[in-house]
Coordinates of C-alpha atoms in Angstrom, one line a residue:
X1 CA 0.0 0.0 0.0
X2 CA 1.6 3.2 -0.7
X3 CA 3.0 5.0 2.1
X4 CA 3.4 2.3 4.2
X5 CA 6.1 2.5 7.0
X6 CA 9.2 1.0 6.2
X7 CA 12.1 -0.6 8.5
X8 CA 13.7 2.4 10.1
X9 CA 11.0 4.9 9.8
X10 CA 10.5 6.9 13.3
X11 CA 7.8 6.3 15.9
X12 CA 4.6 7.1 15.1
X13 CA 2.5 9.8 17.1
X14 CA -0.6 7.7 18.7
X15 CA -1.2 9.7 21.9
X16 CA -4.9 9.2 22.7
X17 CA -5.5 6.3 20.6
X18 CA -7.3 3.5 21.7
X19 CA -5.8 0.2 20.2
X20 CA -7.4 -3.3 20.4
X21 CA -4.7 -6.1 20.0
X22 CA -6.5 -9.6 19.7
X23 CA -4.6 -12.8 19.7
X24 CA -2.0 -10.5 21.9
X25 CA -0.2 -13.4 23.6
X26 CA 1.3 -14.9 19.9
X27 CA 4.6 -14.1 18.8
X28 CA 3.8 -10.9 17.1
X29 CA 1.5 -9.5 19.8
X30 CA 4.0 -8.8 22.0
X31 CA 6.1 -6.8 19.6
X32 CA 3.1 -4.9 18.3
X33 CA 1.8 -4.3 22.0
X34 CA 4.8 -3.1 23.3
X35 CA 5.5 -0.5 19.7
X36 CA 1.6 0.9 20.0
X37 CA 1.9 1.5 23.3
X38 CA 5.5 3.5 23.4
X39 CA 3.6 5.6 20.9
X40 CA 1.3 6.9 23.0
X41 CA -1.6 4.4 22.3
X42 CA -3.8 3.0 25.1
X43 CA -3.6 -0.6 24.2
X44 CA -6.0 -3.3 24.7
X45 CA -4.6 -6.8 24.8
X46 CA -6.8 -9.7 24.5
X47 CA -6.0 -13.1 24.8
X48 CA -7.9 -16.5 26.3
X49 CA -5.0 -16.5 28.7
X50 CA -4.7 -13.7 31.7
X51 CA -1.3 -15.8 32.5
X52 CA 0.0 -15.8 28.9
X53 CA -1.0 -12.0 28.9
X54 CA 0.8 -10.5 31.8
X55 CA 4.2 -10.5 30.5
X56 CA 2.7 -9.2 27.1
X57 CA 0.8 -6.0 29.5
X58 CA 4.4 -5.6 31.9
X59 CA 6.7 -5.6 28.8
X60 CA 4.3 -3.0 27.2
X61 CA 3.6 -0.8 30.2
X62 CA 7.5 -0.6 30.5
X63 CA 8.0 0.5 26.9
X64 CA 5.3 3.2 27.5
X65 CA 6.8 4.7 30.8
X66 CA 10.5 4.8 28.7
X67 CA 8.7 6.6 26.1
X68 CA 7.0 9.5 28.1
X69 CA 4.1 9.7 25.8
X70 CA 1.6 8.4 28.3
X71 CA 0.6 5.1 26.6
X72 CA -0.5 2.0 28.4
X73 CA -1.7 -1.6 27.8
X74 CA -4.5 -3.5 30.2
X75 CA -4.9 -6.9 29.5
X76 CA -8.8 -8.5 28.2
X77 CA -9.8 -12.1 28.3
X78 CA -12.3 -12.8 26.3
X79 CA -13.7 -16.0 24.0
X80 CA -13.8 -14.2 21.1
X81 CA -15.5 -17.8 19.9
X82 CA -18.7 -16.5 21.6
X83 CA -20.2 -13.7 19.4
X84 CA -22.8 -12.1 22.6
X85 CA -19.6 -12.0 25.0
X86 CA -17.4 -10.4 22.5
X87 CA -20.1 -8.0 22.2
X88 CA -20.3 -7.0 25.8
X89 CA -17.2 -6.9 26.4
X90 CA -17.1 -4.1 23.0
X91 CA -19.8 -2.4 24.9
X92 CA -17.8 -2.3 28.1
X93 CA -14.7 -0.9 26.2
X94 CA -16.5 1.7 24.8
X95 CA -18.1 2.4 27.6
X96 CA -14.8 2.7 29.7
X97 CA -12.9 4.6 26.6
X98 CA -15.6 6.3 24.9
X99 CA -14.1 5.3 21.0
X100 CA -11.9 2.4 19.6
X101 CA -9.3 3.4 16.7
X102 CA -7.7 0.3 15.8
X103 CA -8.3 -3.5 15.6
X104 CA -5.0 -5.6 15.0
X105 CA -6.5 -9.5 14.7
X106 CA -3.6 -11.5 15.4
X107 CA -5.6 -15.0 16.0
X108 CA -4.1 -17.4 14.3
X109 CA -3.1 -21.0 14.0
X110 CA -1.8 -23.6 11.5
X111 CA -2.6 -26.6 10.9
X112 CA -1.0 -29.0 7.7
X113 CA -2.8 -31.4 5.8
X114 CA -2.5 -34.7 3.8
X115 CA -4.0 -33.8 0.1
X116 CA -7.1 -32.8 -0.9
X117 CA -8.7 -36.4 -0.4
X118 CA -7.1 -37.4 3.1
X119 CA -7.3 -34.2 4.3
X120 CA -9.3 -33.6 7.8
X121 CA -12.0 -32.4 8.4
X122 CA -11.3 -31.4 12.0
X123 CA -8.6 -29.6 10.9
X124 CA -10.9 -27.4 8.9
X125 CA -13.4 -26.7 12.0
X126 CA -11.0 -25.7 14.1
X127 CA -9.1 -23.2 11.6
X128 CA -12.3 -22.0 10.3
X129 CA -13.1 -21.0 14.2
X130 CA -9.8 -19.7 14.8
X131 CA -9.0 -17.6 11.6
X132 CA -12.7 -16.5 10.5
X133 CA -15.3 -16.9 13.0
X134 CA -12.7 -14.9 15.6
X135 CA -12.4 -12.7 13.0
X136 CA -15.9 -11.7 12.3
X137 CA -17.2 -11.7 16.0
X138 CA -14.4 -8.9 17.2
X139 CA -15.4 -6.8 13.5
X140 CA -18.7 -7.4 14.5
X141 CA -18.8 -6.0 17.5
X142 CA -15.9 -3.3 16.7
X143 CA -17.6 -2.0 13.1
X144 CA -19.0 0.8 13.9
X145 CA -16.8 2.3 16.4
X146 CA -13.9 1.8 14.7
X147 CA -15.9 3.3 11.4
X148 CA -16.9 6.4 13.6
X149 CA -13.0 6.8 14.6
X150 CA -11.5 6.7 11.4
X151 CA -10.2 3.3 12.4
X152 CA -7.6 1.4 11.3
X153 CA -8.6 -2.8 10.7
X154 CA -5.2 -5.1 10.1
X155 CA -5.3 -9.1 9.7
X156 CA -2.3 -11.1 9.5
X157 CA -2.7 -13.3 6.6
X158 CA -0.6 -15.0 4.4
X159 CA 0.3 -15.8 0.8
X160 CA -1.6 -18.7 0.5
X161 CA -5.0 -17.3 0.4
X162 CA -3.9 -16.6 -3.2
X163 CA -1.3 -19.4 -4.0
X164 CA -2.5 -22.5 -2.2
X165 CA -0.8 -25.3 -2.0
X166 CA -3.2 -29.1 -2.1
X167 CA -1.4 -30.0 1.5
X168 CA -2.7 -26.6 3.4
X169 CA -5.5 -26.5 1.5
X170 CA -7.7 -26.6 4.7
X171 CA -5.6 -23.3 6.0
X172 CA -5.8 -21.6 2.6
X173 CA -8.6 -21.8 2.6
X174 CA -9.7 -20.3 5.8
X175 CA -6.9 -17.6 5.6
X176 CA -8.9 -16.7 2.1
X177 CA -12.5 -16.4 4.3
X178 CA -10.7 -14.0 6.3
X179 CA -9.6 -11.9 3.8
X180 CA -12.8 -11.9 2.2
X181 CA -14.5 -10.9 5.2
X182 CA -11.8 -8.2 5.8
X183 CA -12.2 -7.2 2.1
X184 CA -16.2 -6.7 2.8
X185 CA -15.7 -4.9 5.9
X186 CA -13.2 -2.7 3.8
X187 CA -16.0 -2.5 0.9
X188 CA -18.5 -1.3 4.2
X189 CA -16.2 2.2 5.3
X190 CA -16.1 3.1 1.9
X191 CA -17.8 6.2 2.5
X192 CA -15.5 6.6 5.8
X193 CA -12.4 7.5 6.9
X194 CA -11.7 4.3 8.2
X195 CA -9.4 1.7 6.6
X196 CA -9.3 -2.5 7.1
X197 CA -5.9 -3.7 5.4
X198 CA -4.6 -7.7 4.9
X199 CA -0.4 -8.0 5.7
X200 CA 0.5 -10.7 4.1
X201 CA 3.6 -12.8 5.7
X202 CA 4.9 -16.5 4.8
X203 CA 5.7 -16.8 8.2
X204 CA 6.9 -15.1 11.2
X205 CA 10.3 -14.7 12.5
X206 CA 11.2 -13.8 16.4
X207 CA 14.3 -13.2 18.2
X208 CA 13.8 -17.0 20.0
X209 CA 14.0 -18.4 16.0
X210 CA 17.1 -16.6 15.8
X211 CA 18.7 -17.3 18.4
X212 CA 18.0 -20.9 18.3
X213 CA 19.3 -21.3 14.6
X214 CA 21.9 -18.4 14.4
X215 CA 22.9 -19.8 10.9
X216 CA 19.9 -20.2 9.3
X217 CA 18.8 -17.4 7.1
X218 CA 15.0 -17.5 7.2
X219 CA 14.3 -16.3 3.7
X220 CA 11.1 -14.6 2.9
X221 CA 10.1 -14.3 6.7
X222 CA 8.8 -11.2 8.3
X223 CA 10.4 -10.3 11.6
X224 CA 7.6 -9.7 14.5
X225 CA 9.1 -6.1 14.8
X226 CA 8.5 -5.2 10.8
X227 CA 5.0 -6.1 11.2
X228 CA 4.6 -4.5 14.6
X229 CA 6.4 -1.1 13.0
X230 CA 4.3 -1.3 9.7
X231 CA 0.8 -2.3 11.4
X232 CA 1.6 0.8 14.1
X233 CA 2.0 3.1 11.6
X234 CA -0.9 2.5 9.3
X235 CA -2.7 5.9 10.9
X236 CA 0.1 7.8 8.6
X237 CA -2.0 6.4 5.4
X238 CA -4.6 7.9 4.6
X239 CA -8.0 5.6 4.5
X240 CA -8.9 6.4 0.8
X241 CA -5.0 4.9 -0.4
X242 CA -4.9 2.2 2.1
X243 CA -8.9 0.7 2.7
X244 CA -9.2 -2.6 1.0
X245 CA -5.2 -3.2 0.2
X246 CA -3.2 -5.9 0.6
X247 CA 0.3 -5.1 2.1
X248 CA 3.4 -8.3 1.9
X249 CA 6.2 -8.7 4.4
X250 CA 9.0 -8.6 4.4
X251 CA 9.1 -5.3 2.6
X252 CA 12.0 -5.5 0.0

């Protein structure tokens, strides 16, 4: 998308932002987290996990209170499974914050498969729940709030939506419902200043993949802080340029 942040661009202003991470406790929530809230934002982290959370909340609150811009992160569990939960807890948020300007959906999960005949159907229930249904009960319940912010909506996708492969056909699959639904909710804030996006990554690299294979050279991964850095500073795009755009890491 043009004007998107690239490696080594500065920290972006989001004082007084409110900032919904879900799937926070995953390798790239952390990163993200920690960068919105050093920029000022107020930070929402929601995970299934309180435990998994905390150190995702303290490593953030610590990169806020280094940056002096008075950002924060508070730590949500919620079942975004359940569509009438995710809503109240929306309404509680709003309630509490009185708007929402961003929506990072970092649920995710990956699961391989056997060919198109022996593949498994379990496998596709349980990605179809974690990448889409996830998906559409947080949007749901977000829409208009994020719409009425000028918003910013970001999925973590990945290249096979568009190139599948007959062995991850069951995660292809749902990775390309997600972006569809994304796409639609994109196609909804037309008339709005709000923006939904897909970032595209083959996979994710973090410092513990480094450090455990220091010689291997991971090509074509996206390091967790290049996607933290160019989801945080999607707010510098303007909605008409970037609504309904696809964006691949790493960027070249």
């Amino acid at each position: 998308a043009p004007g998107v942040a690239a490696p080594g661009d500065d920290l972006p202003d989001l004082v007084g932002k409110v900032v919904v991470v879900t799937g926070a406790a995953g390798a790239a929530g952390g990163p993200l987290v920690a960068r919105l809230a050093r920029a000022g934002a107020q930070v929402v982290a929601v995970g299934r996990s309180a435990q998994r959370l905390a150190p995702v909340v303290a490593s953030a609150a610590q990169a806020a209170a280094d940056s002096g811009r008075g950002g924060g992160a508070e730590a949500a569990v919620v079942d975004l499974l359940d569509r009438d939960v995710t809503a109240r807890w929306s309404r509680s948020l709003l309630a509490a914050r009185g708007r929402v300007d961003g929506l990072f959906h970092l649920v995710g999960g990956w699961r391989g498969g056997a060919g198109i005949v022996d593949s498994d159907p379990g496998d596709w229930d349980w990605l179809q729940a974690q990448l889409v249904v996830t998906l559409v009960h947080a949007t749901q319940a977000l829409h208009d709030g994020l719409r009425d912010a000028g918003g910013r909506l970001a999925i973590v996708s990945s290249p096979q939506a568009q190139e599948p492969t007959a062995t991850n056909a069951a995660y292809a699959a749902a990775k390309a419902a997600s972006e569809a639904w994304t796409l639609a909710v994109a196609d909804s804030w037309r008339a709005s200043d709000a923006a939904a996006v897909i970032v595209q990554v083959k996979a994710l690299l973090t410092d513990e993949m480094r450090a455990a294979a220091p010689q291997r050279r991971f090509p074509g991964f996206a390091p967790v802080d290049e996607v933290a850095q160019v989801l945080a500073g999607l707010w510098s795009v303007p909605a008409e340029h970037l609504n309904g755009t696809r964006v691949r890491l790493p960027v070249a």
